[in-house]
Amino acid sequence: MEDEPPPSQEVSVKVLEATLLSALKMLDVGKWPIFSLCSQEELKLIRQACVFGSAGNEVLYATENDEVFVLGMNCSGCLGTGDMQSTIEPRRLDSLCGKKIACLSYGSGPHVVLATEEGEVYTWGHNAYSQLGNGTTNHSLLPCQVSTNLVNKKVIEVACGSHHSMVLTSDGEVYTWGYNNSGQVGSGSTANQPIPRRVTSCLQNKIVVNIACGQMCSMAVVENGEVYVWGYNGNGQLGLGSSGNQPTPCRIAALQGIRVQRVACGYAHTLVLTDEGQIYAWGANSYGQLEPDDHLTVAQSLKKEFDNPETADLKFLVDGKYIHVHKVLLKIRCEHFRSILNNDDEIIEMSEFSYPVYRAFLEYLYTDNIRLPPEDAIGLLDLATLYRENRLKKLCQQTIKQGICEENAIALLSAAVKYEAQDLEEFCFRFCINHLTVVTQTQGFAEMDHDLLKNFISKASRVGAFRN
């Protein structure tokens, strides 16, 4: 499994004045692009919704009459619909209808763990490491109730690591199951755990009030405000002052005298909220996640899924080559495709732009970045203009500015004029003036459009470029 590089042995703990929001909080539908796929009539009926997945491209919601629906990308069957087809139309989950949803957690395997208000637990999705808690390693495309060792227990909170699961009961007990290569189930060994078992050790006589999972670690807050952690610690995410793994629960000594109310985990970092409204953060910081203003964009978190034939449900055919993409993502991220894609589309033949341009555009939808030479960025700027992607236009202009040289300056200037990119046009013009002798000797200048040449000479004359 891929992990972020470990930091120094000494864990840096920072106090941040902010408000910690639970990762499992039911969300305001108006803030999430996935709901643009629903009609206004459907949106009016939503009483409760939980957006999940690696990039918020899956949603489970309940209506006013307790019907449960899912929508979005369906990686490894994480929608629970009985198949692996992504959907842009809401699909009903019959097995959960009539049950009031209390909480839901998503593991990046991917798998889903859900608890009802009655305390029942349902799981579905990927199960190669028994993270569904049903005693097998068989994947499940439908929600199935987990009952082993949870009979007569009311589950009030759930949490998922990448391939392990954890639940909290109303009497303050913690149960875990699934992948355990780093001790993340807290059993004291590294053997996988196929069914729920209570976490004891230091938690044996303590009442837990909150739980959370990182990718391969687990955490619990007890009623007196202490925090106990276990599992993988290569990035210092356990906050123990070292980077060694921890196979059983261990109290964070650095928080001595601080009363914690809630804990939340990222991929390899941790946040806790104290009773005084302060946040402590520790662990990996490669994306600035320990600072309040920096964040990893939603699109960047989808990067691994780009051009993946195993999960994609649509192919772009460009210049005889295929690019694998997700239809749902195109509809969420691009107004142009939202209006032209049909549910039965499997292959879309594109011919207006070149293969490098289309591939760069699709990669941009996944990563929010572009990687291509400035000459190809001209074509991408054309596409961005046509598709009305204003942010992409700005990125193209930045790429062109960074890649401009004497040989391509005239071509880039021509593109800026053509696409009415005034800031870029002025930049290219200034570059040409500052390198006028070399630029006027290039092939691009010799083949310059007559009207553009006349305007260039006129403007250059006005700024004194031809003075002796």
XYZ file of C-alpha atoms in Angstrom:
468
model
C 0.000 0.000 0.000
C 1.239 3.461 -0.848
C 1.957 5.784 2.061
C 3.209 9.319 2.357
C 6.927 9.550 3.247
C 7.486 9.559 7.021
C 8.386 12.863 8.680
C 11.063 13.326 11.339
C 10.914 11.230 14.499
C 9.771 14.204 16.569
C 6.068 14.917 16.188
C 5.192 18.593 15.897
C 1.900 19.480 17.615
C 0.239 22.776 16.634
C -2.668 24.525 18.284
C -5.089 25.985 15.746
C -7.945 28.292 16.655
C -10.708 26.868 14.460
C -13.809 24.706 14.485
C -13.487 20.975 13.803
C -16.217 19.481 11.649
C -16.818 15.752 11.888
C -15.943 13.815 8.739
C -19.214 11.915 9.124
C -21.484 14.924 9.410
C -24.597 14.860 7.240
C -24.076 17.570 4.665
C -25.908 20.502 3.103
C -26.792 19.273 -0.396
C -26.440 22.720 -1.926
C -22.666 22.664 -1.426
C -21.942 19.500 -3.428
C -21.760 19.257 -7.267
C -23.059 15.668 -7.232
C -26.562 16.992 -6.482
C -26.628 18.874 -9.784
C -27.579 15.485 -11.257
C -30.854 15.523 -9.286
C -33.983 17.331 -10.374
C -35.444 20.112 -8.242
C -38.365 17.834 -7.379
C -35.973 15.182 -6.072
C -33.957 17.715 -4.085
C -37.083 18.964 -2.322
C -37.752 15.466 -0.941
C -34.291 14.956 0.601
C -34.381 14.912 4.393
C -30.908 13.597 5.079
C -27.839 13.104 2.868
C -24.287 11.838 3.166
C -21.731 12.548 0.442
C -18.833 10.089 0.415
C -16.127 8.596 -1.797
C -12.572 9.713 -2.551
C -13.794 12.947 -4.117
C -17.390 13.366 -3.021
C -18.761 11.739 -6.172
C -21.073 9.294 -4.401
C -24.087 10.129 -2.286
C -26.609 8.236 -0.172
C -29.700 10.141 0.855
C -33.010 9.552 2.615
C -36.304 11.180 1.677
C -39.036 12.491 3.944
C -40.770 9.092 3.906
C -37.496 7.232 4.731
C -36.820 5.898 1.273
C -33.058 5.568 0.645
C -31.399 6.371 -2.686
C -27.837 6.434 -4.021
C -26.263 8.327 -6.902
C -22.862 8.797 -8.554
C -19.739 6.800 -9.386
C -19.850 3.168 -8.285
C -16.238 2.134 -7.649
C -16.127 -1.552 -6.667
C -19.855 -1.537 -5.937
C -19.685 1.096 -3.189
C -23.202 2.342 -4.039
C -24.724 -0.938 -2.871
C -27.032 -1.262 -5.871
C -26.222 -4.911 -6.647
C -24.023 -4.082 -9.624
C -20.974 -1.947 -10.468
C -22.669 0.522 -12.796
C -22.271 4.226 -12.061
C -25.530 6.143 -12.206
C -26.609 9.699 -12.904
C -30.155 8.789 -11.934
C -31.027 8.152 -8.242
C -31.378 4.424 -7.498
C -33.401 3.065 -4.581
C -31.800 0.795 -1.953
C -34.727 -1.399 -0.961
C -32.873 -3.093 1.921
C -32.394 0.256 3.687
C -35.733 1.874 2.944
C -37.767 2.480 6.075
C -34.661 2.490 8.263
C -33.542 5.827 9.642
C -29.847 6.412 8.865
C -27.714 7.474 11.837
C -24.220 7.616 10.324
C -22.108 6.365 7.417
C -18.391 5.967 6.804
C -16.424 5.234 3.644
C -13.167 3.306 3.356
C -11.012 3.941 0.302
C -10.793 0.205 -0.510
C -13.614 1.056 -1.183
C -16.198 -0.165 1.308
C -19.052 1.407 3.258
C -20.233 0.934 6.846
C -23.621 2.343 7.857
C -25.533 2.397 11.142
C -29.247 2.965 11.582
C -30.858 4.866 14.453
C -31.865 1.499 15.916
C -28.172 0.594 16.110
C -28.040 -1.955 13.289
C -24.884 -2.085 11.140
C -24.835 -2.643 7.368
C -21.748 -3.002 5.152
C -21.042 -3.388 1.444
C -18.289 -3.001 -1.158
C -14.738 -4.358 -1.321
C -13.940 -7.171 1.120
C -10.536 -8.676 0.272
C -9.394 -8.098 3.870
C -12.722 -8.930 5.623
C -13.471 -5.239 6.152
C -17.199 -5.983 5.765
C -17.140 -8.039 8.973
C -19.107 -10.994 7.596
C -16.398 -13.615 8.211
C -15.491 -13.950 4.526
C -13.373 -12.186 1.917
C -16.183 -12.099 -0.633
C -17.119 -8.689 -1.982
C -20.710 -7.549 -1.507
C -22.624 -5.397 -3.973
C -25.614 -5.094 -1.637
C -25.924 -3.864 1.973
C -25.714 -6.780 4.410
C -26.312 -6.598 8.149
C -23.369 -7.319 10.452
C -24.571 -9.152 13.556
C -21.700 -11.322 14.819
C -20.750 -10.155 18.338
C -23.037 -7.136 17.910
C -26.282 -8.825 18.937
C -28.058 -6.743 21.596
C -25.561 -3.940 20.958
C -26.701 -0.541 19.696
C -24.087 1.015 17.418
C -24.059 4.820 17.534
C -20.974 5.664 15.464
C -18.983 4.048 12.628
C -15.551 4.675 11.107
C -13.534 3.187 8.239
C -9.862 2.974 7.422
C -8.794 2.030 3.926
C -9.454 -1.668 4.620
C -10.586 -1.917 8.246
C -13.725 -0.910 10.129
C -14.652 0.255 13.614
C -17.920 0.899 15.456
C -18.845 2.454 18.812
C -21.748 1.120 20.862
C -24.100 3.039 23.135
C -22.427 1.531 26.220
C -19.024 2.935 25.174
C -17.480 -0.214 23.712
C -15.385 -0.298 20.517
C -15.461 -3.152 17.999
C -13.088 -3.522 15.028
C -12.502 -5.863 12.102
C -10.676 -6.166 8.756
C -7.109 -5.514 7.616
C -4.559 -5.559 10.425
C -1.058 -5.450 8.920
C -0.077 -2.533 11.186
C -2.159 -3.364 14.247
C -5.053 -1.098 13.258
C -7.731 -3.396 14.758
C -5.994 -3.158 18.138
C -5.863 -6.884 18.846
C -2.160 -6.980 19.729
C -1.249 -8.977 16.606
C -1.044 -8.271 12.874
C -3.473 -11.005 11.793
C -6.535 -9.846 9.864
C -9.783 -9.957 11.816
C -12.771 -11.332 9.834
C -15.539 -10.490 12.335
C -16.171 -7.699 14.873
C -14.283 -8.106 18.128
C -14.189 -5.748 21.070
C -11.033 -3.657 21.547
C -9.909 -4.140 25.149
C -6.379 -3.617 26.513
C -6.273 -0.027 27.885
C -9.926 0.475 26.878
C -11.234 -2.466 28.886
C -12.740 -0.382 31.699
C -13.170 2.934 29.882
C -16.230 4.436 28.224
C -15.478 5.634 24.684
C -17.458 8.598 23.351
C -15.952 9.153 19.882
C -13.980 7.145 17.289
C -12.099 7.796 14.031
C -9.927 5.926 11.524
C -7.006 6.999 9.403
C -5.873 4.966 6.437
C -4.306 2.265 8.639
C -4.771 3.543 12.184
C -7.575 3.920 14.730
C -8.398 6.391 17.506
C -10.828 6.705 20.377
C -11.780 9.495 22.789
C -12.901 8.389 26.248
C -15.325 10.198 28.529
C -12.614 11.976 30.568
C -11.158 13.546 27.394
C -8.158 11.239 26.945
C -7.271 10.020 23.439
C -6.146 6.447 22.718
C -4.513 5.476 19.403
C -3.267 2.322 17.662
C -2.113 1.059 14.260
C 0.217 2.482 11.600
C 2.409 5.398 12.678
C 4.913 5.904 9.855
C 3.965 9.564 9.516
C 3.633 10.249 13.227
C -0.157 10.306 12.904
C -0.594 8.602 16.296
C 0.991 11.556 18.085
C 3.141 9.352 20.315
C 6.432 11.135 19.607
C 7.777 8.304 17.446
C 7.078 6.632 14.104
C 6.709 3.044 15.312
C 3.470 1.124 14.824
C 1.238 0.476 17.862
C -0.644 -2.893 17.994
C -2.845 -2.023 21.010
C -4.490 1.197 22.255
C -2.049 3.692 23.774
C -2.870 7.038 25.402
C -1.415 10.201 23.820
C 0.738 11.576 26.631
C 1.343 14.875 24.803
C -2.325 15.769 25.453
C -1.995 15.381 29.223
C -4.250 17.918 30.957
C -6.160 18.691 27.738
C -9.756 17.513 27.543
C -10.542 16.341 23.987
C -14.114 16.157 22.724
C -13.686 14.788 19.200
C -11.006 13.305 16.960
C -10.834 13.217 13.146
C -8.301 11.494 10.878
C -7.057 12.237 7.393
C -5.003 9.908 5.199
C -1.936 10.340 7.431
C -2.671 13.183 9.831
C -4.889 13.738 12.864
C -6.970 16.556 14.362
C -8.616 16.796 17.765
C -11.088 19.348 19.113
C -10.800 20.317 22.784
C -13.504 21.453 25.167
C -12.062 24.982 24.886
C -12.625 25.068 21.109
C -8.969 24.586 20.149
C -7.681 22.187 17.496
C -4.459 20.210 17.803
C -2.996 18.745 14.606
C -0.131 16.329 13.938
C 1.166 13.839 11.384
C 1.928 14.253 7.672
C 1.993 17.796 6.307
C 3.004 17.325 2.665
C -0.082 19.233 1.458
C -0.237 21.739 4.309
C -2.962 19.733 6.066
C -1.761 20.903 9.470
C -2.509 24.496 8.479
C -6.091 25.873 8.396
C -5.938 27.500 4.957
C -4.215 24.871 2.786
C -6.056 21.882 1.372
C -5.868 19.118 -1.179
C -8.404 19.842 -3.875
C -11.237 17.459 -4.589
C -10.020 16.863 -8.120
C -6.481 16.036 -6.986
C -7.776 13.268 -4.776
C -9.199 11.566 -7.881
C -5.846 11.529 -9.669
C -5.290 7.785 -9.281
C -8.581 7.067 -11.070
C -7.686 8.939 -14.274
C -7.567 6.740 -17.387
C -8.287 3.580 -15.356
C -10.068 1.046 -17.623
C -11.120 -1.060 -14.640
C -13.345 1.618 -13.122
C -14.127 3.864 -16.112
C -17.459 3.562 -17.926
C -16.752 5.791 -20.937
C -14.024 5.931 -23.596
C -12.901 8.899 -25.675
C -11.676 7.867 -29.124
C -9.193 10.457 -30.414
C -6.796 9.904 -33.336
C -7.302 6.135 -33.042
C -6.440 6.110 -29.324
C -8.699 5.526 -26.323
C -8.804 7.569 -23.114
C -10.770 5.930 -20.271
C -12.880 8.295 -18.168
C -15.854 8.314 -15.788
C -19.104 9.569 -17.255
C -20.420 10.806 -13.927
C -17.303 12.886 -13.309
C -17.620 14.521 -16.730
C -21.188 15.502 -15.933
C -20.258 16.875 -12.537
C -17.177 18.797 -13.620
C -18.046 20.037 -17.113
C -21.226 21.762 -18.246
C -20.376 20.941 -21.875
C -20.596 17.174 -21.302
C -23.526 17.410 -18.930
C -25.668 18.502 -21.862
C -24.435 16.078 -24.539
C -23.778 12.721 -22.810
C -26.476 10.061 -22.815
C -26.882 7.208 -20.340
C -26.068 4.594 -23.003
C -22.917 6.297 -24.284
C -19.872 4.010 -24.051
C -17.559 5.493 -26.683
C -17.378 9.148 -27.682
C -15.411 9.931 -30.833
C -13.743 13.344 -30.625
C -12.070 14.994 -33.606
C -12.125 18.763 -33.045
C -8.866 18.794 -31.069
C -5.745 16.640 -30.934
C -5.155 13.652 -28.646
C -2.705 15.574 -26.370
C -5.273 18.360 -25.962
C -8.168 16.050 -25.065
C -6.020 13.989 -22.724
C -4.751 17.110 -20.982
C -8.312 18.388 -20.602
C -9.600 15.129 -19.117
C -6.626 14.931 -16.786
C -7.390 18.485 -15.709
C -10.918 17.416 -14.718
C -9.366 14.814 -12.410
C -6.366 16.730 -11.058
C -7.178 20.449 -11.417
C -3.758 20.800 -13.108
C -2.412 20.659 -16.650
C 0.836 19.117 -17.903
C 1.673 19.844 -21.534
C 4.032 22.054 -23.582
C 2.975 25.650 -24.329
C 2.354 24.830 -27.981
C -0.279 22.262 -27.012
C -1.595 24.638 -24.363
C -2.740 26.813 -27.264
C -5.094 24.053 -28.379
C -6.219 23.504 -24.813
C -6.890 27.227 -24.508
C -9.092 26.911 -27.581
C -10.979 24.001 -25.983
C -11.328 25.862 -22.678
C -12.771 28.857 -24.533
C -15.243 26.651 -26.412
C -16.301 24.790 -23.232
C -16.412 28.004 -21.145
C -13.934 26.632 -18.606
C -12.595 29.919 -17.239
C -10.251 28.421 -14.647
C -8.704 26.189 -17.293
C -8.193 29.216 -19.529
C -6.169 30.863 -16.780
C -4.069 27.728 -16.281
C -3.384 27.560 -20.023
C -2.262 31.161 -20.005
C 0.084 30.477 -17.085
C 1.561 27.466 -18.899
C 2.113 29.536 -22.027
C 3.789 32.335 -20.082
C 6.136 29.902 -18.380
C 7.048 28.172 -21.649
C 7.471 31.144 -23.952
C 10.768 31.498 -25.853
C 12.026 33.349 -28.941
C 11.090 30.484 -31.291
C 7.444 30.132 -30.219
C 6.704 33.706 -29.115
C 4.900 34.712 -32.327
C 2.777 31.540 -32.368
C 1.791 32.141 -28.759
C 1.037 35.796 -29.453
C -1.184 34.769 -32.378
C -3.079 32.347 -30.129
C -3.607 35.003 -27.469
C -5.060 37.371 -30.065
C -7.248 34.639 -31.557
C -8.746 33.638 -28.201
C -9.061 37.217 -26.936
C -6.798 36.555 -23.960
C -5.792 40.163 -23.435
C -3.480 39.637 -20.468
C -1.655 36.849 -22.305
C -1.517 38.908 -25.488
C 0.173 41.772 -23.640
C 2.620 39.376 -22.013
C 3.610 37.791 -25.348
C 3.893 41.183 -26.990
C 6.227 42.464 -24.264
C 8.324 39.320 -24.574
C 8.644 39.873 -28.339
C 9.680 43.500 -27.839
C 12.281 42.528 -25.241
C 13.730 39.917 -27.623
C 12.926 41.729 -30.856
C 16.132 41.042 -32.775
C 15.961 37.283 -32.307
C 12.148 37.032 -32.650
C 12.114 38.858 -36.016
C 14.563 36.287 -37.399
C 12.402 33.254 -36.552
C 10.286 31.226 -38.975
C 7.197 32.149 -36.987
C 7.741 35.848 -37.640
C 8.295 35.192 -41.370
C 4.975 33.323 -41.570
C 3.074 35.796 -39.430
C -0.484 36.647 -40.469
C -0.520 39.889 -42.462
C -3.030 41.737 -40.255
C -1.323 40.565 -37.083
C 2.060 41.632 -38.480
C 0.739 45.080 -39.333
C -0.761 45.508 -35.856
C 2.412 44.206 -34.243
C 4.647 46.662 -36.110
C 2.265 49.543 -35.368
C 2.115 48.739 -31.654
C 5.859 48.131 -31.478
C 6.476 51.498 -33.094
C 4.279 53.239 -30.543
C 6.297 51.812 -27.654
C 9.557 52.934 -29.295
C 10.858 49.512 -30.336
C 12.408 50.839 -33.566
C 14.184 53.885 -32.151
C 17.947 54.040 -32.634
